[in-house]
CSV table of C-alpha atoms and ligand atoms in Angstrom, one decimal:
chain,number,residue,atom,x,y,z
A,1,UNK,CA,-117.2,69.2,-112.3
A,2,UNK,CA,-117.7,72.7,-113.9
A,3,UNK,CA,-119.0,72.7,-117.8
A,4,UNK,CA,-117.8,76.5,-118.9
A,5,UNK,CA,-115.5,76.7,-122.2
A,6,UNK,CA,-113.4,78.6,-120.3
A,7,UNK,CA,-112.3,76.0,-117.8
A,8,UNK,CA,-111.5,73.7,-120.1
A,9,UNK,CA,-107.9,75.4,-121.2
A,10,UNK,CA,-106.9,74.7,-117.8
A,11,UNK,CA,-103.3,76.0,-117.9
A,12,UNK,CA,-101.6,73.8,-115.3
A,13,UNK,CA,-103.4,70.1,-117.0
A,14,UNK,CA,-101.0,67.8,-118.5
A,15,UNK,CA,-102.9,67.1,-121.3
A,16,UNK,CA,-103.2,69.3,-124.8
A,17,UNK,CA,-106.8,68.0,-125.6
A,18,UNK,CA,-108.3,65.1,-124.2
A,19,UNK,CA,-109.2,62.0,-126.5
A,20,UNK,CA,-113.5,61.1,-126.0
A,21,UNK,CA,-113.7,59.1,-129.0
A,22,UNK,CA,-115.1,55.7,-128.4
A,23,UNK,CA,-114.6,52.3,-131.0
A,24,UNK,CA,-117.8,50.4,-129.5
A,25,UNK,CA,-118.1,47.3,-131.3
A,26,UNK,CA,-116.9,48.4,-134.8
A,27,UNK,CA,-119.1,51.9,-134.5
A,28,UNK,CA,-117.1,55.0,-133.9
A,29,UNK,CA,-118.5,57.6,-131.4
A,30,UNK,CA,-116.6,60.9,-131.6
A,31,UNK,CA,-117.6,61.0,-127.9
A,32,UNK,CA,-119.5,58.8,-125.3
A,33,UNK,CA,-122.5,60.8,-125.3
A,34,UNK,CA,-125.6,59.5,-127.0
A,35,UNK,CA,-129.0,60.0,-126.7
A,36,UNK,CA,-131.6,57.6,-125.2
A,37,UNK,CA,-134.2,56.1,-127.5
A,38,UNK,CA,-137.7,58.1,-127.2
A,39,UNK,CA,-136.4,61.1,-125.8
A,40,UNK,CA,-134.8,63.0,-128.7
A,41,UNK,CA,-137.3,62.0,-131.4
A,42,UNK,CA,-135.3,61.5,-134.8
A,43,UNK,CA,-133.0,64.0,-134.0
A,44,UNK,CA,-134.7,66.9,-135.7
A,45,UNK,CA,-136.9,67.8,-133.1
A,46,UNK,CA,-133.6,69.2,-131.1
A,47,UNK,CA,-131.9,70.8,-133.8
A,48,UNK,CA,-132.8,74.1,-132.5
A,49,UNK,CA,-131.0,73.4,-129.4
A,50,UNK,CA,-128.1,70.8,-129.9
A,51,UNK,CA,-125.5,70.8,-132.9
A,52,UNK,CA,-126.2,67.2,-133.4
A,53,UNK,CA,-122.9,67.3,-135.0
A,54,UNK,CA,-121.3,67.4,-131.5
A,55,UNK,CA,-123.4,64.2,-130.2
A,56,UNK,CA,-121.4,61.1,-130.0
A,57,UNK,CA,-124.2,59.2,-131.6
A,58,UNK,CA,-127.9,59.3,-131.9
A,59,UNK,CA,-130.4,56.3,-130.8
A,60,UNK,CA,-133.4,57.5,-132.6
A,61,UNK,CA,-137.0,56.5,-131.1
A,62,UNK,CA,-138.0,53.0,-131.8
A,63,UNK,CA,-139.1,52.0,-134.7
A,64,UNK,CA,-141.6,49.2,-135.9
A,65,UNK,CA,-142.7,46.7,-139.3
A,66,UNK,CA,-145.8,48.8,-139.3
A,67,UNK,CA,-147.0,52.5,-137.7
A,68,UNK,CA,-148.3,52.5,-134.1
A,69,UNK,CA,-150.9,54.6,-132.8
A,70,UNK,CA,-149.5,54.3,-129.5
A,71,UNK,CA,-151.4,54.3,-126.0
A,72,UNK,CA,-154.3,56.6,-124.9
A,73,UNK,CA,-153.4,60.0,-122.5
A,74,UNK,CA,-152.7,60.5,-120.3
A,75,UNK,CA,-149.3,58.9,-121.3
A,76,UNK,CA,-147.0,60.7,-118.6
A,77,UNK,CA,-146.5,61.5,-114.8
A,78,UNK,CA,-144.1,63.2,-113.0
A,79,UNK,CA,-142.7,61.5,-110.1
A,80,UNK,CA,-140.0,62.1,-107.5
A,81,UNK,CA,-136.8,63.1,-109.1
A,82,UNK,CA,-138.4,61.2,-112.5
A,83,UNK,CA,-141.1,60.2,-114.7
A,84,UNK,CA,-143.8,57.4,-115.8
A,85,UNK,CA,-144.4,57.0,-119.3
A,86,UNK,CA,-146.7,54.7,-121.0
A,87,UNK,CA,-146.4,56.2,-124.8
A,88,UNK,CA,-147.0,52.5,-126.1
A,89,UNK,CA,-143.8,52.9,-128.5
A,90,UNK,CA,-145.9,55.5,-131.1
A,91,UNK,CA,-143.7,55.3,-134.6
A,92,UNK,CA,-144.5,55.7,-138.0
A,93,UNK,CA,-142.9,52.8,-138.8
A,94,UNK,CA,-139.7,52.0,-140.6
A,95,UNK,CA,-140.9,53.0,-144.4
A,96,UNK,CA,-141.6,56.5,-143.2
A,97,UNK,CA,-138.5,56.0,-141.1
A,98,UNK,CA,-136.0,55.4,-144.2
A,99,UNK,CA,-138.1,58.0,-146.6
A,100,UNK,CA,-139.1,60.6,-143.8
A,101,UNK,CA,-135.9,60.4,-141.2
A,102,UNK,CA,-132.9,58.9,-142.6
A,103,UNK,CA,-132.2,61.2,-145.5
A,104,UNK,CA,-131.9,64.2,-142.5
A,105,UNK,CA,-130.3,62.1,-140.3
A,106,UNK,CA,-127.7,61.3,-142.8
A,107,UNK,CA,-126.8,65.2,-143.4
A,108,UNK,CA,-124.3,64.6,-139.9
A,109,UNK,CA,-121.2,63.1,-139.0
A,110,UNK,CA,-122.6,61.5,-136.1
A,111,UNK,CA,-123.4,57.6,-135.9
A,112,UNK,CA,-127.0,56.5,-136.1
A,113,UNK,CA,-128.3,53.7,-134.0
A,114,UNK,CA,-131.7,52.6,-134.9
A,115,UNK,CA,-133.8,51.2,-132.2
A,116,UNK,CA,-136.0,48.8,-132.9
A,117,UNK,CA,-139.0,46.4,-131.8
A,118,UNK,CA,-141.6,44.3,-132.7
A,119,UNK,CA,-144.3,42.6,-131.0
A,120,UNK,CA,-143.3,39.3,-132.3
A,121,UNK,CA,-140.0,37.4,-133.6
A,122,UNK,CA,-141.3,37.5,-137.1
A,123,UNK,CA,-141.7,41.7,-136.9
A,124,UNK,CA,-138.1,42.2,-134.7
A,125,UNK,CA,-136.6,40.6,-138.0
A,126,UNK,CA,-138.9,42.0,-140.4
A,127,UNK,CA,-137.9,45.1,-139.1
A,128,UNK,CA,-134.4,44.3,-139.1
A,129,UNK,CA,-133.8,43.0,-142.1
A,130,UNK,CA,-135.8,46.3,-143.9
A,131,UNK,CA,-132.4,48.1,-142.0
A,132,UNK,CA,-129.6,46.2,-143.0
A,133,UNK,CA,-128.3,48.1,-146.2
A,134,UNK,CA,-130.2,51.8,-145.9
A,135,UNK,CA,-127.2,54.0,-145.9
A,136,UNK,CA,-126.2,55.5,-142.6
A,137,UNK,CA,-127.5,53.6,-140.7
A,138,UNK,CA,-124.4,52.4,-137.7
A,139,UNK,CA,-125.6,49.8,-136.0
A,140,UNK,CA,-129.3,48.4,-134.3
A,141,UNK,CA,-130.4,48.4,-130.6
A,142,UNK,CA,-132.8,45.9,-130.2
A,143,UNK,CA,-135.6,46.8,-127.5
A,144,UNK,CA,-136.8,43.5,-125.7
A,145,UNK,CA,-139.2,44.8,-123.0
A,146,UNK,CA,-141.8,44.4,-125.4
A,147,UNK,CA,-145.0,41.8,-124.9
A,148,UNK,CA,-144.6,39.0,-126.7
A,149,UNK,CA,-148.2,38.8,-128.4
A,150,UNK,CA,-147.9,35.3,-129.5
A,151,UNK,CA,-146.4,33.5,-126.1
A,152,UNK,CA,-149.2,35.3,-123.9
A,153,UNK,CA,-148.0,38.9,-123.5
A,154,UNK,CA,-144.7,38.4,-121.5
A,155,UNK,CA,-142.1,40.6,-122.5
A,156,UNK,CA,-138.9,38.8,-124.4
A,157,UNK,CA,-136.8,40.6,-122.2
A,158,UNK,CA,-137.9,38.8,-119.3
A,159,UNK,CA,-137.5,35.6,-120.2
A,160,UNK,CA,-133.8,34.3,-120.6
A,161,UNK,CA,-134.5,31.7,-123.0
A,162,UNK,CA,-137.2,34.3,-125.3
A,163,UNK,CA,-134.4,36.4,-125.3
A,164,UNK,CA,-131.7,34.2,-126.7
A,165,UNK,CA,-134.1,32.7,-129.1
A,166,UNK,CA,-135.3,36.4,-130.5
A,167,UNK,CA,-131.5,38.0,-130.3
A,168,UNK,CA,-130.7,35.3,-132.6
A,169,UNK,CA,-133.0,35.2,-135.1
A,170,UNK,CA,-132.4,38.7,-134.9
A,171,UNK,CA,-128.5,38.2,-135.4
A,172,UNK,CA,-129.0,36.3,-138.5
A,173,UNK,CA,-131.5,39.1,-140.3
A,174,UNK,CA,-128.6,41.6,-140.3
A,175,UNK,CA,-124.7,42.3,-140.5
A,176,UNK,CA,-125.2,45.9,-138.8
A,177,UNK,CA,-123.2,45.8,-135.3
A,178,UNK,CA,-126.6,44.5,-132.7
A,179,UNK,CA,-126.6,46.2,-129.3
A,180,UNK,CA,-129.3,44.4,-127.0
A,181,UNK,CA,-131.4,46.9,-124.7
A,182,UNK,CA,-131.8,44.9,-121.7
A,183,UNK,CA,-134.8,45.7,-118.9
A,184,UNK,CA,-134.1,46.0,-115.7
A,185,UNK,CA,-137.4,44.5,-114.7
A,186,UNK,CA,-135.9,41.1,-113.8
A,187,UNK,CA,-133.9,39.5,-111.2
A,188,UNK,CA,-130.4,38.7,-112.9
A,189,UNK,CA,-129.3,41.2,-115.4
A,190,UNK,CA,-126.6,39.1,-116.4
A,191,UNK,CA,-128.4,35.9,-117.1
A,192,UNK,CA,-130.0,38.4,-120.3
A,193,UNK,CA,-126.8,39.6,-120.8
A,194,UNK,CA,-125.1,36.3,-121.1
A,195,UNK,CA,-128.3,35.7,-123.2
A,196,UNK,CA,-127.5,38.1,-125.7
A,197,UNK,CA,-123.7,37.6,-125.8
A,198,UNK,CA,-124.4,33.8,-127.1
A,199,UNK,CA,-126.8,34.7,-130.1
A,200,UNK,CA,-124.3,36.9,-131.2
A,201,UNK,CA,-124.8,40.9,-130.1
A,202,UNK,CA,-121.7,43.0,-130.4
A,203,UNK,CA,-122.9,45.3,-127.2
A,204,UNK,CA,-125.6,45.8,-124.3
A,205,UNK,CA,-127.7,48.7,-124.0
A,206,UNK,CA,-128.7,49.3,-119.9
A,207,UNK,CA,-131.2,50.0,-118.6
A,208,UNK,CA,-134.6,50.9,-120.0
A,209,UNK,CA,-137.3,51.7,-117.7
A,210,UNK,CA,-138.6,50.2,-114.8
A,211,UNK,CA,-142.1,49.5,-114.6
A,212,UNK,CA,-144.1,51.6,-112.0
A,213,UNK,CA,-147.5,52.7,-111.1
A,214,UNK,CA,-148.9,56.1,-109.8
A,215,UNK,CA,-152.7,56.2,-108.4
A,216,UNK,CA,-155.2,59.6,-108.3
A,217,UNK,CA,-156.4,59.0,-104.5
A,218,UNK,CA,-159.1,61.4,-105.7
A,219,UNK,CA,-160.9,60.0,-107.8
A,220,UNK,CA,-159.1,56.4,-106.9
A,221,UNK,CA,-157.6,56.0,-110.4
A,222,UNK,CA,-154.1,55.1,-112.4
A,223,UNK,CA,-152.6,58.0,-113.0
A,224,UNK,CA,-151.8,56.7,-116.6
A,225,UNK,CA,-154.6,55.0,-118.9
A,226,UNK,CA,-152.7,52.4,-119.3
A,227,UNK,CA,-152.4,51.3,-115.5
A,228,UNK,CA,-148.6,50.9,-115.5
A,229,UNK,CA,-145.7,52.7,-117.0
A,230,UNK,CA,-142.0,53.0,-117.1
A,231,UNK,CA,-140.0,55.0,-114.4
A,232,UNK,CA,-137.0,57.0,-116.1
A,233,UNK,CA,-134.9,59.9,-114.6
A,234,UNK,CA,-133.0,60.5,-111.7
A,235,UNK,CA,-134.8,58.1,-109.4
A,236,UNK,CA,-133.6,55.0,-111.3
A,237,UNK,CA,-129.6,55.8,-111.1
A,238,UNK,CA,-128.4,54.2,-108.0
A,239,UNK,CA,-130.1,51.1,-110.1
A,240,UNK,CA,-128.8,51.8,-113.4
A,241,UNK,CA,-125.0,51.9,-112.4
A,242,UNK,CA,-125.3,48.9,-110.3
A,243,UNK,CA,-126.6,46.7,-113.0
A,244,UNK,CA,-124.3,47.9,-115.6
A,245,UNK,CA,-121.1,46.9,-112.8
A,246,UNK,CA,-122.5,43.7,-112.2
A,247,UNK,CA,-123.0,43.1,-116.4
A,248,UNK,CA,-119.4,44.4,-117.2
A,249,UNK,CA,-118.0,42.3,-114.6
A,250,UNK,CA,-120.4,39.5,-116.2
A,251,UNK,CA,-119.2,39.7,-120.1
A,252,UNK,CA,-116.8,41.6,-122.3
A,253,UNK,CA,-119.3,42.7,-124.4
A,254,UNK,CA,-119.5,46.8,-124.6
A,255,UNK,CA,-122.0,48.9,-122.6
A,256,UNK,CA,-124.0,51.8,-123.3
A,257,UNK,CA,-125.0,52.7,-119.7
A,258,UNK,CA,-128.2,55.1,-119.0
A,259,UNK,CA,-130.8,55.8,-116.4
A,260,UNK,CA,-131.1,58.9,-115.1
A,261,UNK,CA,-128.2,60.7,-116.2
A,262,UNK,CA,-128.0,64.6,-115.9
A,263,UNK,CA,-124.7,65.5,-115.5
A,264,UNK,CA,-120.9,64.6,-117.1
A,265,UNK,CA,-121.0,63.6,-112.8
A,266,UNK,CA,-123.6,61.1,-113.2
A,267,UNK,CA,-122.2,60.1,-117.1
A,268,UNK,CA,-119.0,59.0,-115.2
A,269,UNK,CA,-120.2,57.1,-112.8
A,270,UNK,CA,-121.5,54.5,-115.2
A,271,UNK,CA,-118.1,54.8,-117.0
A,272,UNK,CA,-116.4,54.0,-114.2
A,273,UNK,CA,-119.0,51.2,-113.8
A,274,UNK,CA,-118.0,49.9,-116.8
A,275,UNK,CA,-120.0,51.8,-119.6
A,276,UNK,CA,-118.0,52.4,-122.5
A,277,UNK,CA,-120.3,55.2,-123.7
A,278,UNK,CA,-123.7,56.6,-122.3
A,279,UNK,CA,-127.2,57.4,-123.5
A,280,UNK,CA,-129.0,60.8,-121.8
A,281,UNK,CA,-132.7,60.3,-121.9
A,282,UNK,CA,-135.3,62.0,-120.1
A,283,UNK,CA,-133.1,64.9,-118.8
A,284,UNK,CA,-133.8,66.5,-122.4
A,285,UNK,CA,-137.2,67.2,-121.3
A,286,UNK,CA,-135.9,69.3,-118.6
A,287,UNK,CA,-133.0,70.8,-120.4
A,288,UNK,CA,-132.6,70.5,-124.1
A,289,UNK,CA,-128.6,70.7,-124.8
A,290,UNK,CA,-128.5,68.4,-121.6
A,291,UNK,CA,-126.5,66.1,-123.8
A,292,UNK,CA,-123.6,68.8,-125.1
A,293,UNK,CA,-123.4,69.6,-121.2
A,294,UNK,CA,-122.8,66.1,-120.3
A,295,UNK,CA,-120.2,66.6,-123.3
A,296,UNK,CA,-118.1,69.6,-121.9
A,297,UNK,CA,-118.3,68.4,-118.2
A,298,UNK,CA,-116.9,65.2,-119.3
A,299,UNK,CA,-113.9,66.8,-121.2
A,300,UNK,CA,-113.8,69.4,-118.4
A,301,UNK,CA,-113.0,66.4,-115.8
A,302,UNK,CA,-110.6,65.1,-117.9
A,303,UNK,CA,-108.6,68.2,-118.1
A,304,UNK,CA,-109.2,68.7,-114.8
A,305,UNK,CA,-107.6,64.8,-113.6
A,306,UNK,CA,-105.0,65.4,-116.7
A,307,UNK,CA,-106.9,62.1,-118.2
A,308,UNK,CA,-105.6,61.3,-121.9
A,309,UNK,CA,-108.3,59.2,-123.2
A,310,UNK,CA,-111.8,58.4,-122.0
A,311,UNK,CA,-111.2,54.6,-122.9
A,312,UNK,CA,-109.0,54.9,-119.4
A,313,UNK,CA,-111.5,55.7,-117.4
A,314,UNK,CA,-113.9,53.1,-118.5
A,315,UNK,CA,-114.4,50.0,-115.2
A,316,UNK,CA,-112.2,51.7,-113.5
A,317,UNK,CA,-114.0,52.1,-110.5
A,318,UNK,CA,-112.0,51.1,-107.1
A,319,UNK,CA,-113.5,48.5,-105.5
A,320,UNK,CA,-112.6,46.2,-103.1
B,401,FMN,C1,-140.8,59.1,-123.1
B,401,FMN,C2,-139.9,57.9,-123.3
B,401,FMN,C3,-139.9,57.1,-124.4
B,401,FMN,C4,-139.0,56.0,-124.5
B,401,FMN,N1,-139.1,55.3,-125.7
B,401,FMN,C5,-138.2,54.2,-125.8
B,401,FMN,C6,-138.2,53.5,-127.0
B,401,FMN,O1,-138.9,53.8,-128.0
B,401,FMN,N2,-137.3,52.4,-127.1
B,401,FMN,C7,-136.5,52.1,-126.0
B,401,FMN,O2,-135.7,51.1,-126.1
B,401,FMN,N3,-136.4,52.8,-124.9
B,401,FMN,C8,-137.3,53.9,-124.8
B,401,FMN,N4,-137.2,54.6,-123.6
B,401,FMN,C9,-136.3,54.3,-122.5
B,401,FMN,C10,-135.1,55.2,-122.6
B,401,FMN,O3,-134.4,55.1,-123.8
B,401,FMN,C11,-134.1,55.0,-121.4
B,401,FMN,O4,-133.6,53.6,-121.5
B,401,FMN,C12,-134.7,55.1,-120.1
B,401,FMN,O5,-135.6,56.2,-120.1
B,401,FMN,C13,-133.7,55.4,-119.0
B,401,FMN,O6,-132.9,56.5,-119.2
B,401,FMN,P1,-133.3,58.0,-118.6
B,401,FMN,O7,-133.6,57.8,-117.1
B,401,FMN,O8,-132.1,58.9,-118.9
B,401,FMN,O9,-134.5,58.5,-119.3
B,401,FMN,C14,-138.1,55.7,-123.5
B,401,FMN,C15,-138.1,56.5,-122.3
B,401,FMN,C16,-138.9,57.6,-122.2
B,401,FMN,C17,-138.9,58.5,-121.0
C-alpha cells in the first residue's frame, strides 16, 4: 500500500485507470473518501492543505436550529492511539450556516452532506426542513447521539424506538437523500440500523464516538470539564469495522464506514466490511491532506490488484 504518483502508472496493471466513483443512495461521490463531521470544519479551514475538489464528499460539522456555545475547556485529551472530545457540538447554527458556509462550499464539485442535530424532535426537523431546498446541499446525516432534553437526557440513538420515531419525523421534513449516524454506544448496532431503514433513511453513517472517560490522578479530576467525552482515532477501529460487517450483513441500506481511519489500508478494510464509501475524521488533526492520502493509496491498491471499479471491492471480505 504505497501513496506516491509515481506508483500509480504501474506498467504491468491491467487496468488503464481505476473507477472510485461511488452512486450512494442517489448522491454521487467522485471517490469514497469523505470527511468525518467535526473534524474538517466547513471545509474552508483545510483549504490550504486539501484541494477539496479532490474529496469525494464533505460532511461539514454539525449544525443546529440555533447557535451553540458549546462545552467549557478543557474539551480534549489525547489518549492511546486516539482522542476524547467533549466540544458539546459548538455551531453557529444553520442561518449562519446557509449565509456564512454554503455559498463557499458551493464554489466545488464535490457533494455536501450536512450533518445535523437537535436536542429535541421538534429542532432535528426544524433544522431539517430549513435544509431541504438551499442549493448544494447533497444529502443530510442525521446525528442521534444527542440527549434527548425532553425524555430525560437519553440520547435518541440509544433508544431503538426514540430512534425510529425521530428518523421519521425527520424523513417526512425533507426529500434530500437522509443518511442516519448511528452510535456505537449500544448493544445491537443493527437493531438502530433496522431502526432507521423502516422510517425511511437512504444510508447509515458508522460509527461516531464512543463515550470514554480520562482522570488527573493528581489532582483526582476528569480530565475533560465535562466528565465524559467521545473516543475517536485509531483506538476505536477494530470496533468500527466490526459493527459496520455486522450492519451490512443486517440491511441493504449503504454505509459510510469511519473510526479511526488513517490510511487507504485502514479505508479498505471497512470497504471490504461492507462500506460503500468512508469518512476520515480525527487523523486530519495529525495530518492535514490525510484524506487525499487515503485517496491515492486507495487507487494505488487498485492498480496494484488490477481492480476496475471500487464498487467491487465493497463486502467483499472472505469469511467463512
Ligand atoms: C472533535 C470532534 C468533533 C466531532 N463532531 C461531530 C459532529 O458535530 N457530528 C457528528 O455526527 N460527529 C462528530 N464527530 C464524530 C466523527 O465524525 C466520527 O464519527 C468519529 O470521530 C470517528 O471517526 P474518527 O475516529 O476517524 O475520528 C466528531 C469527532 C471529533 C473528534
Amino acid at each position: 500500500m504505497r501513496n506516491k504518483k509515481s506508483e500509480l502508472r504501474n506498467p504491468k496493471s491491467e487496468i488503464r485507470k481505476p473507477d472510485l466513483s461511488v452512486d450512494f443512495a442517489g448522491i454521487r461521490f467522485k471517490n469514497p473518501v469523505l470527511t468525518a463531521s467535526g473534524t474538517f470544519g466547513y471545509g474552508e479551514e483545510y483549504a490550504d492543505f486539501v484541494d477539496l475538489n479532490k474529496l469525494g464528499g464533505l460532511i461539514v460539522k454539525g449544525v443546529s436550529l440555533k447557535p451553540i456555545k458549546g462545552n467549557p475547556a478543557p474539551r480534549i485529551w489525547e489518549t492511546p492511539s486516539g482522542m476524547l472530545n467533549a466540544i458539546g457540538l459548538e455551531n453557529p447554527g444553520v442561518e449562519v450556516f446557509i449565509k456564512k458556509k454554503m455559498p463557499y462550499l458551493r464554489k466545488f464539485d464535490t457533494a455536501v452532506i450536512v450533518n445535523v442535530f437537535g436536542y429535541s424532535s421538534e429542532e432535528y426537523v426544524g433544522v431539517v426542513e430549513r435544509l431541504d431546498n438551499v442549493p448544494g446541499v447533497s444529502g443530510l446525516e442525521v446525528n442521534i447521539s444527542c440527549p434527548n432534553v425532553k425524555a430525560g437526557g437519553m440520547a435518541f440513538g440509544t433508544d431503538v424506538k426514540a430512534t425510529f420515531e425521530l428518523l421519521s419525523l425527520v424523513r417526512k421534513a425533507t426529500k434530500l437523500p437522509l443518511i442516519a449516524k448511528l452510535s456505537p454506544n449500544v448493544t445491537d448496532v443493527t437493531e438502530f440500523a433496522r431502526a432507521a431503514r423502516d422510517a425511511g433513511c437512504n444510508g447509515l453513517s458508522l460509527i461516531n464516538t464512543l463515550l470514554g472517560m480520562a482522570i488527573d490522578v493528581t489532582c483526582r479530576k476528569p480530565r475533560l470539564a465535562n466528565c465524559t467525552g467521545g473516543l475517536s482515532g485509531p483506538a476505536i477501529r477494530p470496533v468500527a469495522v466490526r459493527m459496520v460487517w455486522q450492519t451490512a450483513k443486517a440491511v441493504s441500506l449503504p454505509i459510510i464506514g469511519m473510526g479511526g481511519i488513517v490510511t487507504a489500508e485502514d479505508a479498505l478494510e471497512f470497504i471490504l466490511a461492507g462500506a460503500s464509501a468512508v469518512a476520515v475524521g480525527t487523523a486530519n488533526f495529525v495530518n492535514p491532506r490525510a484524506t487525499l492520502d487515503v485517496v491515492e493509496g486507495i487507487e494505488s491498491f487498485m492498480f496494484e490488484q488490477s481492480i476496475p471499479s471500487i464498487r467491487d471491492v465493497v463486502g467483499k471480505v472472505a469469511t467463512a
